[in-house]
């Protein structure tokens, strides 16, 4: 089929399911029926959007999903092409429709903490693992906010006293930074959003780790950017592949989890961090260092921000992993020249962040028990991680990597329990059994070669999960 003769897809806006789902379903059906053959060039994003009356953002997300499914391939400067003819049963149109109660990377139950399902795939820990008394006392102190502070919105950069405390701590432990170089955000995801809003435009290429943080992949696509994955495994990033991709696609920026990467739990070596900085300099792209797990990691791990001095690195931090995710306080550390533009975008998007939450964090981290509370949390995580790895091995699963610390263990099967299953299907089955799982599909840009899941170490040895996994293995 010639690109210029491309037929418009029947889009029904009142139909259940998103426009992206409808486009993915329609193109999958055309591939399966051989209406589209291997090597066929797809219309450009703009052509497809114009023909079908949808936004370019919608088309970018649909094309990216089809690339992830292995049905399309992307060639920089040339466009998208049909990459395979056979459509597996799990990718047939019927399987691509929205399934009631199906789980995806933005399933509210993975974040709400109020579901009755066992939160094996969630990113938060049991409340008792945190210092409940310290946090509750900090919240009570924050609520004693002076009456005169109730008249305004709070400082746009964030609560000044907390920023000063953070600047002193970071300067003493990692790198010199001034309070004016710290912008407080509504969690790390808000920080990623502000960076993308400030530094990218639709069509820009953004490098990410593959596998990597699931919400970040969705956020990049939402902004109309093209996410290009760089393989990350037991031994860190594939820096040779990164150099090759950077030369071809001219990325605007790259997001990287230097320490205790989500979902693998591994950390970059100092040598890898130095080479990564050199590549960013050579190919002129920003590095956004997702550093939210550093307090849970051993001392002395590599820090891109410390090596670079915030010249080309933007550091994102958060208190969700050491205090409580409900407080929703994150941060951006960046060069003095970049902070004003990030601040302008923050104010355009939502003016300021919650001073009460930021005051609570300040009271918590300056309380005498805080350091002891974090040390206890690390000890609990270490013990939970060992139990999790042992339990997963008992049911025949293999670790993707041995974590260096943190909250997660990723494990799966080299051979699928059933030829017709994938991680998403198993996660949907688990949900019916009262278990929330996070399958490999959430974290990867390319089609997974095996089925695996990210497990929260606080819940991975639960008998309910063990029973379910053994049941799956018998299928």
CSV table of C-alpha atoms in Angstrom, one decimal:
chain,number,residue,atom,x,y,z
A,1,UNK,CA,0.0,0.0,0.0
A,2,UNK,CA,1.4,3.4,-0.9
A,3,UNK,CA,1.7,6.0,1.8
A,4,UNK,CA,-0.3,8.5,-0.1
A,5,UNK,CA,-3.2,6.1,-0.5
A,6,UNK,CA,-3.5,5.3,3.2
A,7,UNK,CA,-7.2,4.8,4.2
A,8,UNK,CA,-8.5,6.7,7.2
A,9,UNK,CA,-9.2,4.6,10.3
A,10,UNK,CA,-12.7,4.5,11.6
A,11,UNK,CA,-12.5,6.5,14.8
A,12,UNK,CA,-15.6,6.3,17.1
A,13,UNK,CA,-15.2,8.9,19.9
A,14,UNK,CA,-18.2,7.6,21.8
A,15,UNK,CA,-16.8,4.0,21.8
A,16,UNK,CA,-15.4,2.6,25.0
A,17,UNK,CA,-11.6,2.8,25.0
A,18,UNK,CA,-9.2,5.6,24.1
A,19,UNK,CA,-8.4,6.8,20.6
A,20,UNK,CA,-4.9,5.4,21.0
A,21,UNK,CA,-6.4,1.9,21.7
A,22,UNK,CA,-8.7,2.2,18.6
A,23,UNK,CA,-5.7,3.1,16.3
A,24,UNK,CA,-3.6,0.3,17.7
A,25,UNK,CA,-6.4,-2.2,17.3
A,26,UNK,CA,-7.1,-1.0,13.7
A,27,UNK,CA,-3.5,-1.2,12.5
A,28,UNK,CA,-3.0,-4.6,14.2
A,29,UNK,CA,-6.0,-5.9,12.3
A,30,UNK,CA,-4.7,-4.5,9.0
A,31,UNK,CA,-1.3,-6.2,9.7
A,32,UNK,CA,-3.0,-9.5,10.7
A,33,UNK,CA,-5.2,-9.5,7.5
A,34,UNK,CA,-2.1,-8.7,5.4
A,35,UNK,CA,-3.6,-5.5,4.2
A,36,UNK,CA,-0.3,-4.0,5.6
A,37,UNK,CA,2.7,-6.1,4.7
A,38,UNK,CA,6.2,-6.2,6.2
A,39,UNK,CA,8.2,-3.2,5.0
A,40,UNK,CA,5.2,-1.0,4.3
A,41,UNK,CA,5.9,2.6,5.2
A,42,UNK,CA,3.3,4.1,7.5
A,43,UNK,CA,2.0,7.7,7.0
A,44,UNK,CA,3.9,10.3,8.9
A,45,UNK,CA,2.5,11.3,12.3
A,46,UNK,CA,1.1,14.6,10.9
A,47,UNK,CA,-0.4,12.8,7.8
A,48,UNK,CA,-2.1,10.2,9.9
A,49,UNK,CA,-3.4,12.8,12.4
A,50,UNK,CA,-4.8,15.0,9.6
A,51,UNK,CA,-6.4,12.1,7.8
A,52,UNK,CA,-8.1,10.7,11.0
A,53,UNK,CA,-8.9,14.0,12.7
A,54,UNK,CA,-6.8,13.3,15.8
A,55,UNK,CA,-3.9,15.0,17.5
A,56,UNK,CA,-0.3,14.3,16.7
A,57,UNK,CA,0.1,13.3,20.4
A,58,UNK,CA,-2.4,10.5,19.9
A,59,UNK,CA,-0.6,9.2,16.8
A,60,UNK,CA,2.8,9.3,18.5
A,61,UNK,CA,1.5,7.3,21.4
A,62,UNK,CA,-0.2,4.8,19.2
A,63,UNK,CA,2.9,4.4,16.9
A,64,UNK,CA,5.1,4.0,20.0
A,65,UNK,CA,2.8,1.3,21.4
A,66,UNK,CA,2.9,-0.5,18.1
A,67,UNK,CA,6.7,-0.3,18.1
A,68,UNK,CA,6.7,-1.8,21.7
A,69,UNK,CA,4.4,-4.6,20.5
A,70,UNK,CA,6.8,-5.3,17.7
A,71,UNK,CA,4.4,-4.6,14.8
A,72,UNK,CA,6.1,-1.4,13.7
A,73,UNK,CA,9.7,-0.3,13.6
A,74,UNK,CA,11.0,3.3,13.7
A,75,UNK,CA,13.9,4.6,11.6
A,76,UNK,CA,15.2,8.0,12.5
A,77,UNK,CA,14.6,10.4,9.6
A,78,UNK,CA,12.6,7.8,7.6
A,79,UNK,CA,9.5,7.2,9.6
A,80,UNK,CA,7.6,4.1,10.7
A,81,UNK,CA,7.5,0.7,8.9
A,82,UNK,CA,5.5,-2.5,9.4
A,83,UNK,CA,8.0,-4.9,11.1
A,84,UNK,CA,6.2,-8.2,11.3
A,85,UNK,CA,3.3,-10.0,9.6
A,86,UNK,CA,2.2,-12.5,12.2
A,87,UNK,CA,0.1,-11.1,15.0
A,88,UNK,CA,0.2,-13.3,18.1
A,89,UNK,CA,-3.1,-14.2,19.7
A,90,UNK,CA,-2.4,-11.8,22.6
A,91,UNK,CA,-2.1,-8.9,20.2
A,92,UNK,CA,-5.1,-9.6,18.0
A,93,UNK,CA,-7.7,-6.8,18.0
A,94,UNK,CA,-10.0,-8.7,20.4
A,95,UNK,CA,-7.2,-8.8,23.0
A,96,UNK,CA,-6.4,-5.1,22.6
A,97,UNK,CA,-9.8,-3.7,23.7
A,98,UNK,CA,-10.1,-2.4,27.2
A,99,UNK,CA,-10.9,-5.1,29.6
A,100,UNK,CA,-13.0,-4.2,32.6
A,101,UNK,CA,-10.8,-4.1,35.8
A,102,UNK,CA,-7.7,-4.7,33.7
A,103,UNK,CA,-4.5,-3.4,35.2
A,104,UNK,CA,-2.2,-0.9,33.5
A,105,UNK,CA,0.7,1.3,34.5
A,106,UNK,CA,-1.7,4.0,35.7
A,107,UNK,CA,-4.1,1.7,37.6
A,108,UNK,CA,-5.3,3.8,40.6
A,109,UNK,CA,-5.0,0.9,43.0
A,110,UNK,CA,-1.2,0.8,42.4
A,111,UNK,CA,-1.0,4.3,44.0
A,112,UNK,CA,-4.0,4.8,46.2
A,113,UNK,CA,-3.0,2.5,49.1
A,114,UNK,CA,-6.7,1.8,49.9
A,115,UNK,CA,-7.3,-1.2,47.7
A,116,UNK,CA,-7.9,-4.5,49.5
A,117,UNK,CA,-5.7,-6.3,46.9
A,118,UNK,CA,-2.2,-7.4,48.0
A,119,UNK,CA,0.0,-4.5,46.7
A,120,UNK,CA,2.9,-6.7,45.4
A,121,UNK,CA,3.5,-4.3,42.4
A,122,UNK,CA,3.0,-1.0,44.3
A,123,UNK,CA,5.8,1.5,44.9
A,124,UNK,CA,4.9,2.2,48.6
A,125,UNK,CA,5.7,0.4,51.8
A,126,UNK,CA,3.5,-0.6,54.7
A,127,UNK,CA,3.0,2.4,57.0
A,128,UNK,CA,4.6,0.7,59.9
A,129,UNK,CA,7.9,0.4,58.0
A,130,UNK,CA,8.1,4.2,58.1
A,131,UNK,CA,8.5,6.1,61.3
A,132,UNK,CA,4.8,6.7,61.9
A,133,UNK,CA,5.1,8.6,65.1
A,134,UNK,CA,7.8,10.9,63.6
A,135,UNK,CA,5.7,11.6,60.5
A,136,UNK,CA,2.5,12.2,62.4
A,137,UNK,CA,4.2,14.6,64.8
A,138,UNK,CA,5.7,16.4,61.8
A,139,UNK,CA,2.3,16.8,60.2
A,140,UNK,CA,0.8,18.1,63.5
A,141,UNK,CA,3.6,20.7,63.7
A,142,UNK,CA,3.1,21.7,60.1
A,143,UNK,CA,-0.6,22.4,60.8
A,144,UNK,CA,0.5,25.1,63.3
A,145,UNK,CA,1.3,27.3,60.4
A,146,UNK,CA,1.3,31.0,61.3
A,147,UNK,CA,-1.9,32.8,60.5
A,148,UNK,CA,-0.2,35.3,58.3
A,149,UNK,CA,1.0,32.5,56.0
A,150,UNK,CA,-2.6,31.6,55.2
A,151,UNK,CA,-3.0,34.8,53.1
A,152,UNK,CA,-0.7,33.9,50.2
A,153,UNK,CA,0.1,30.9,48.0
A,154,UNK,CA,3.5,30.2,49.5
A,155,UNK,CA,6.9,30.9,47.9
A,156,UNK,CA,6.8,29.7,44.2
A,157,UNK,CA,10.2,28.0,44.7
A,158,UNK,CA,8.9,26.1,47.8
A,159,UNK,CA,9.1,26.6,51.5
A,160,UNK,CA,12.4,28.5,52.0
A,161,UNK,CA,13.4,26.8,55.3
A,162,UNK,CA,13.1,23.4,53.7
A,163,UNK,CA,15.1,24.5,50.7
A,164,UNK,CA,17.8,25.9,53.0
A,165,UNK,CA,17.9,22.6,55.0
A,166,UNK,CA,18.2,20.6,51.8
A,167,UNK,CA,21.0,22.9,50.4
A,168,UNK,CA,23.0,22.4,53.6
A,169,UNK,CA,22.5,18.6,53.6
A,170,UNK,CA,23.3,18.2,49.9
A,171,UNK,CA,26.4,20.5,50.2
A,172,UNK,CA,27.7,18.5,53.1
A,173,UNK,CA,27.1,15.0,51.6
A,174,UNK,CA,27.1,15.3,47.7
A,175,UNK,CA,27.8,18.6,46.0
A,176,UNK,CA,27.7,22.4,46.7
A,177,UNK,CA,24.3,23.9,46.0
A,178,UNK,CA,22.4,27.1,47.0
A,179,UNK,CA,18.8,27.1,48.2
A,180,UNK,CA,18.0,29.3,45.2
A,181,UNK,CA,19.0,26.3,43.0
A,182,UNK,CA,16.3,24.1,44.5
A,183,UNK,CA,12.8,24.1,43.2
A,184,UNK,CA,10.2,22.1,45.3
A,185,UNK,CA,7.7,20.0,43.4
A,186,UNK,CA,4.6,17.9,44.0
A,187,UNK,CA,6.7,14.7,44.0
A,188,UNK,CA,9.2,13.4,41.5
A,189,UNK,CA,6.7,12.8,38.7
A,190,UNK,CA,5.7,16.5,38.8
A,191,UNK,CA,9.5,17.3,38.6
A,192,UNK,CA,9.8,15.1,35.4
A,193,UNK,CA,6.8,16.9,33.9
A,194,UNK,CA,8.2,20.3,34.6
A,195,UNK,CA,11.5,19.3,33.0
A,196,UNK,CA,9.8,18.0,29.9
A,197,UNK,CA,7.6,21.1,29.6
A,198,UNK,CA,10.6,23.3,29.9
A,199,UNK,CA,13.2,21.6,27.8
A,200,UNK,CA,11.3,19.7,25.1
A,201,UNK,CA,8.8,20.2,22.3
A,202,UNK,CA,6.7,17.6,20.4
A,203,UNK,CA,8.9,15.4,18.2
A,204,UNK,CA,12.0,15.8,20.3
A,205,UNK,CA,13.9,12.6,21.2
A,206,UNK,CA,14.2,11.6,24.8
A,207,UNK,CA,16.5,8.7,25.9
A,208,UNK,CA,15.3,6.5,28.7
A,209,UNK,CA,16.5,3.3,30.4
A,210,UNK,CA,14.9,0.1,29.1
A,211,UNK,CA,13.5,-1.2,31.4
A,212,UNK,CA,12.7,2.0,33.3
A,213,UNK,CA,10.2,3.9,35.3
A,214,UNK,CA,6.7,3.1,33.8
A,215,UNK,CA,5.1,6.5,34.5
A,216,UNK,CA,8.0,8.4,32.9
A,217,UNK,CA,7.5,6.5,29.6
A,218,UNK,CA,3.8,7.5,29.5
A,219,UNK,CA,4.7,11.1,30.4
A,220,UNK,CA,7.2,11.4,27.6
A,221,UNK,CA,4.7,10.1,25.1
A,222,UNK,CA,2.0,12.5,26.5
A,223,UNK,CA,4.3,15.4,25.7
A,224,UNK,CA,4.6,14.2,22.1
A,225,UNK,CA,8.2,13.3,22.4
A,226,UNK,CA,9.8,10.1,21.0
A,227,UNK,CA,11.2,7.8,23.7
A,228,UNK,CA,14.2,5.8,22.7
A,229,UNK,CA,15.3,3.1,25.1
A,230,UNK,CA,18.8,2.3,26.1
A,231,UNK,CA,19.2,-1.2,27.5
A,232,UNK,CA,19.9,-1.5,31.3
A,233,UNK,CA,20.7,-4.7,33.0
A,234,UNK,CA,22.7,-6.3,35.8
A,235,UNK,CA,25.9,-4.5,34.8
A,236,UNK,CA,24.3,-1.1,34.2
A,237,UNK,CA,23.6,0.8,31.0
A,238,UNK,CA,24.7,-0.3,27.5
A,239,UNK,CA,26.8,2.8,26.9
A,240,UNK,CA,28.0,1.6,23.5
A,241,UNK,CA,24.4,1.5,22.3
A,242,UNK,CA,23.8,4.9,23.9
A,243,UNK,CA,26.6,6.4,21.9
A,244,UNK,CA,25.3,4.9,18.7
A,245,UNK,CA,21.8,6.1,19.4
A,246,UNK,CA,22.8,9.6,20.4
A,247,UNK,CA,24.8,10.0,17.1
A,248,UNK,CA,21.7,9.0,15.1
A,249,UNK,CA,18.8,10.6,16.9
A,250,UNK,CA,20.3,13.8,18.5
A,251,UNK,CA,18.5,13.5,21.9
A,252,UNK,CA,17.3,16.5,23.8
A,253,UNK,CA,17.8,14.8,27.2
A,254,UNK,CA,18.1,11.5,29.0
A,255,UNK,CA,16.5,10.3,32.2
A,256,UNK,CA,18.6,8.0,34.3
A,257,UNK,CA,18.3,6.3,37.7
A,258,UNK,CA,21.9,6.3,38.9
A,259,UNK,CA,21.3,4.6,42.2
A,260,UNK,CA,18.9,1.7,42.9
A,261,UNK,CA,17.3,1.8,39.5
A,262,UNK,CA,13.5,1.2,39.3
A,263,UNK,CA,12.7,-1.7,38.5
A,264,UNK,CA,16.1,-3.5,38.7
A,265,UNK,CA,17.5,-2.1,41.9
A,266,UNK,CA,21.0,-1.8,40.4
A,267,UNK,CA,23.4,1.2,40.5
A,268,UNK,CA,25.8,2.6,38.0
A,269,UNK,CA,29.5,2.4,38.7
A,270,UNK,CA,31.6,5.5,39.0
A,271,UNK,CA,33.3,4.6,35.7
A,272,UNK,CA,30.0,4.3,33.9
A,273,UNK,CA,28.8,7.6,35.4
A,274,UNK,CA,31.9,9.3,34.1
A,275,UNK,CA,31.4,7.9,30.6
A,276,UNK,CA,27.7,8.8,30.6
A,277,UNK,CA,28.7,12.4,31.4
A,278,UNK,CA,31.2,12.4,28.6
A,279,UNK,CA,28.6,11.2,26.1
A,280,UNK,CA,26.2,13.9,27.2
A,281,UNK,CA,28.9,16.5,26.6
A,282,UNK,CA,29.9,15.0,23.3
A,283,UNK,CA,26.3,14.8,21.9
A,284,UNK,CA,25.0,17.9,23.8
A,285,UNK,CA,22.0,16.6,25.7
A,286,UNK,CA,20.8,17.1,29.3
A,287,UNK,CA,21.0,14.4,31.9
A,288,UNK,CA,18.0,14.2,34.3
A,289,UNK,CA,19.2,12.2,37.3
A,290,UNK,CA,16.3,10.4,39.1
A,291,UNK,CA,17.9,10.3,42.6
A,292,UNK,CA,14.9,9.5,44.8
A,293,UNK,CA,16.4,6.2,46.3
A,294,UNK,CA,19.8,7.6,47.4
A,295,UNK,CA,19.0,7.6,51.1
A,296,UNK,CA,18.2,3.9,50.9
A,297,UNK,CA,21.5,3.1,49.1
A,298,UNK,CA,25.0,2.4,50.6
A,299,UNK,CA,27.2,5.5,51.0
A,300,UNK,CA,29.6,6.4,48.2
A,301,UNK,CA,27.5,5.4,45.2
A,302,UNK,CA,28.0,7.4,42.0
A,303,UNK,CA,26.3,10.8,41.7
A,304,UNK,CA,26.0,12.5,38.3
A,305,UNK,CA,25.1,15.8,39.9
A,306,UNK,CA,28.2,15.7,42.2
A,307,UNK,CA,30.5,14.8,39.3
A,308,UNK,CA,29.0,17.4,37.0
A,309,UNK,CA,28.2,20.2,39.4
A,310,UNK,CA,24.7,20.8,38.0
A,311,UNK,CA,26.2,22.1,34.7
A,312,UNK,CA,24.6,19.6,32.4
A,313,UNK,CA,22.8,17.5,35.1
A,314,UNK,CA,19.4,18.2,36.6
A,315,UNK,CA,18.8,16.3,39.8
A,316,UNK,CA,15.4,15.1,40.8
A,317,UNK,CA,14.8,14.1,44.5
A,318,UNK,CA,11.8,13.0,46.6
A,319,UNK,CA,10.9,12.3,50.2
A,320,UNK,CA,8.2,9.7,49.3
A,321,UNK,CA,10.5,6.7,49.8
A,322,UNK,CA,11.9,7.7,53.3
A,323,UNK,CA,8.9,9.4,54.8
A,324,UNK,CA,5.5,8.7,53.2
A,325,UNK,CA,4.3,9.0,49.6
A,326,UNK,CA,1.2,10.8,50.8
A,327,UNK,CA,3.2,14.0,51.6
A,328,UNK,CA,4.0,14.4,47.9
A,329,UNK,CA,7.2,16.6,48.2
A,330,UNK,CA,9.9,16.3,45.5
A,331,UNK,CA,12.6,18.6,44.3
A,332,UNK,CA,14.6,19.8,41.3
A,333,UNK,CA,18.3,20.9,41.7
A,334,UNK,CA,19.6,22.7,38.7
A,335,UNK,CA,21.9,25.4,37.5
A,336,UNK,CA,21.1,29.0,38.4
A,337,UNK,CA,20.5,29.8,34.8
A,338,UNK,CA,17.9,27.0,34.4
A,339,UNK,CA,15.9,27.4,37.6
A,340,UNK,CA,14.1,30.6,36.6
A,341,UNK,CA,12.6,29.0,33.5
A,342,UNK,CA,11.6,25.9,35.5
A,343,UNK,CA,10.0,28.2,38.0
A,344,UNK,CA,8.1,30.0,35.3
A,345,UNK,CA,6.7,26.7,34.0
A,346,UNK,CA,5.8,25.6,37.5
A,347,UNK,CA,3.8,28.8,38.1
A,348,UNK,CA,2.1,28.5,34.7
A,349,UNK,CA,1.1,24.9,35.5
A,350,UNK,CA,0.0,25.3,39.1
A,351,UNK,CA,1.4,28.4,40.7
A,352,UNK,CA,3.0,26.9,43.9
A,353,UNK,CA,3.2,23.6,45.8
A,354,UNK,CA,1.7,22.9,49.3
A,355,UNK,CA,3.6,24.7,52.0
A,356,UNK,CA,1.9,22.6,54.7
A,357,UNK,CA,3.3,19.4,53.1
A,358,UNK,CA,6.7,21.1,52.8
A,359,UNK,CA,6.7,22.2,56.4
A,360,UNK,CA,5.8,18.7,57.4
A,361,UNK,CA,8.8,17.3,55.5
A,362,UNK,CA,11.0,19.9,57.1
A,363,UNK,CA,9.9,19.0,60.6
A,364,UNK,CA,10.3,15.3,59.9
A,365,UNK,CA,13.9,15.4,58.5
A,366,UNK,CA,15.1,17.8,61.2
A,367,UNK,CA,13.7,15.7,64.0
A,368,UNK,CA,16.2,13.8,66.1
A,369,UNK,CA,14.8,10.3,65.2
A,370,UNK,CA,14.9,10.8,61.4
A,371,UNK,CA,18.4,9.4,60.7
A,372,UNK,CA,17.6,6.4,63.0
A,373,UNK,CA,14.3,5.9,61.2
A,374,UNK,CA,16.0,5.8,57.8
A,375,UNK,CA,18.6,3.3,59.1
A,376,UNK,CA,15.9,1.1,60.4
A,377,UNK,CA,14.0,1.3,57.1
A,378,UNK,CA,17.1,0.2,55.2
A,379,UNK,CA,17.5,-2.7,57.6
A,380,UNK,CA,13.9,-3.8,57.0
A,381,UNK,CA,14.4,-3.5,53.3
A,382,UNK,CA,17.5,-5.6,53.4
A,383,UNK,CA,15.8,-8.4,55.3
A,384,UNK,CA,12.6,-8.1,53.1
A,385,UNK,CA,14.7,-8.3,49.9
A,386,UNK,CA,16.5,-11.5,51.0
A,387,UNK,CA,13.1,-13.1,51.9
A,388,UNK,CA,11.6,-11.9,48.6
A,389,UNK,CA,14.5,-13.4,46.5
A,390,UNK,CA,14.3,-16.7,48.4
A,391,UNK,CA,10.6,-16.9,48.0
A,392,UNK,CA,10.7,-16.1,44.2
A,393,UNK,CA,13.4,-18.7,43.6
A,394,UNK,CA,11.2,-21.3,45.5
A,395,UNK,CA,8.4,-20.9,42.9
A,396,UNK,CA,10.9,-21.3,40.0
A,397,UNK,CA,11.5,-17.6,39.1
A,398,UNK,CA,14.8,-16.2,38.0
A,399,UNK,CA,16.1,-12.7,39.1
A,400,UNK,CA,16.8,-10.2,36.3
A,401,UNK,CA,19.5,-8.7,38.5
A,402,UNK,CA,20.6,-8.8,42.1
A,403,UNK,CA,19.6,-5.5,43.7
A,404,UNK,CA,22.1,-3.4,45.6
A,405,UNK,CA,19.4,-2.2,47.9
A,406,UNK,CA,16.0,-0.6,47.8
A,407,UNK,CA,12.4,-1.6,47.5
A,408,UNK,CA,12.2,-3.8,44.5
A,409,UNK,CA,13.2,-7.2,43.1
A,410,UNK,CA,12.5,-8.1,39.5
A,411,UNK,CA,12.1,-11.7,38.5
A,412,UNK,CA,10.4,-13.9,35.9
A,413,UNK,CA,10.6,-17.0,33.7
A,414,UNK,CA,12.9,-17.6,30.8
A,415,UNK,CA,10.1,-19.8,29.3
A,416,UNK,CA,6.6,-18.5,29.6
A,417,UNK,CA,4.2,-20.6,31.7
A,418,UNK,CA,1.9,-20.7,28.6
A,419,UNK,CA,2.7,-19.8,25.0
A,420,UNK,CA,-0.4,-17.6,24.7
A,421,UNK,CA,0.4,-15.6,27.9
A,422,UNK,CA,2.3,-12.4,28.6
A,423,UNK,CA,2.9,-10.3,31.7
A,424,UNK,CA,-0.1,-8.2,31.2
A,425,UNK,CA,-2.5,-11.2,31.0
A,426,UNK,CA,-1.0,-12.8,34.1
A,427,UNK,CA,-1.3,-9.4,35.9
A,428,UNK,CA,-5.0,-9.3,35.0
A,429,UNK,CA,-5.4,-12.8,36.3
A,430,UNK,CA,-3.7,-11.8,39.5
A,431,UNK,CA,-6.0,-8.9,40.0
A,432,UNK,CA,-9.0,-11.3,39.9
A,433,UNK,CA,-7.2,-13.2,42.7
A,434,UNK,CA,-6.8,-10.0,44.8
A,435,UNK,CA,-3.1,-9.4,43.9
A,436,UNK,CA,-1.7,-6.2,42.3
A,437,UNK,CA,1.2,-7.0,40.0
A,438,UNK,CA,3.4,-4.8,37.9
A,439,UNK,CA,4.4,-6.8,34.8
A,440,UNK,CA,7.4,-6.2,32.5
A,441,UNK,CA,5.2,-4.6,29.9
A,442,UNK,CA,4.9,-1.5,32.2
A,443,UNK,CA,8.6,-0.8,32.2
A,444,UNK,CA,9.8,-1.6,28.7
A,445,UNK,CA,9.8,0.1,25.3
A,446,UNK,CA,10.8,-3.0,23.3
A,447,UNK,CA,8.8,-6.2,23.4
A,448,UNK,CA,9.9,-8.3,26.4
A,449,UNK,CA,11.9,-11.5,25.5
A,450,UNK,CA,10.5,-13.2,28.7
A,451,UNK,CA,7.8,-12.6,31.3
A,452,UNK,CA,8.9,-10.9,34.5
A,453,UNK,CA,7.4,-8.7,37.2
A,454,UNK,CA,8.6,-6.0,39.6
A,455,UNK,CA,8.0,-7.1,43.2
A,456,UNK,CA,7.8,-4.9,46.2
A,457,UNK,CA,10.0,-6.6,48.8
A,458,UNK,CA,7.5,-5.9,51.6
A,459,UNK,CA,5.0,-8.2,50.1
A,460,UNK,CA,6.8,-10.6,47.8
A,461,UNK,CA,7.0,-13.5,50.3
A,462,UNK,CA,3.3,-13.4,51.1
A,463,UNK,CA,1.7,-16.9,51.0
A,464,UNK,CA,-1.2,-15.5,48.8
A,465,UNK,CA,1.4,-14.5,46.1
A,466,UNK,CA,3.2,-17.8,46.4
A,467,UNK,CA,0.0,-19.8,45.9
A,468,UNK,CA,-0.9,-17.7,42.8
A,469,UNK,CA,2.6,-18.0,41.2
A,470,UNK,CA,2.6,-21.8,41.7
A,471,UNK,CA,-0.8,-22.0,40.1
A,472,UNK,CA,0.5,-20.0,37.1
A,473,UNK,CA,3.5,-22.3,36.8
A,474,UNK,CA,1.2,-25.3,36.5
A,475,UNK,CA,-0.7,-23.8,33.6
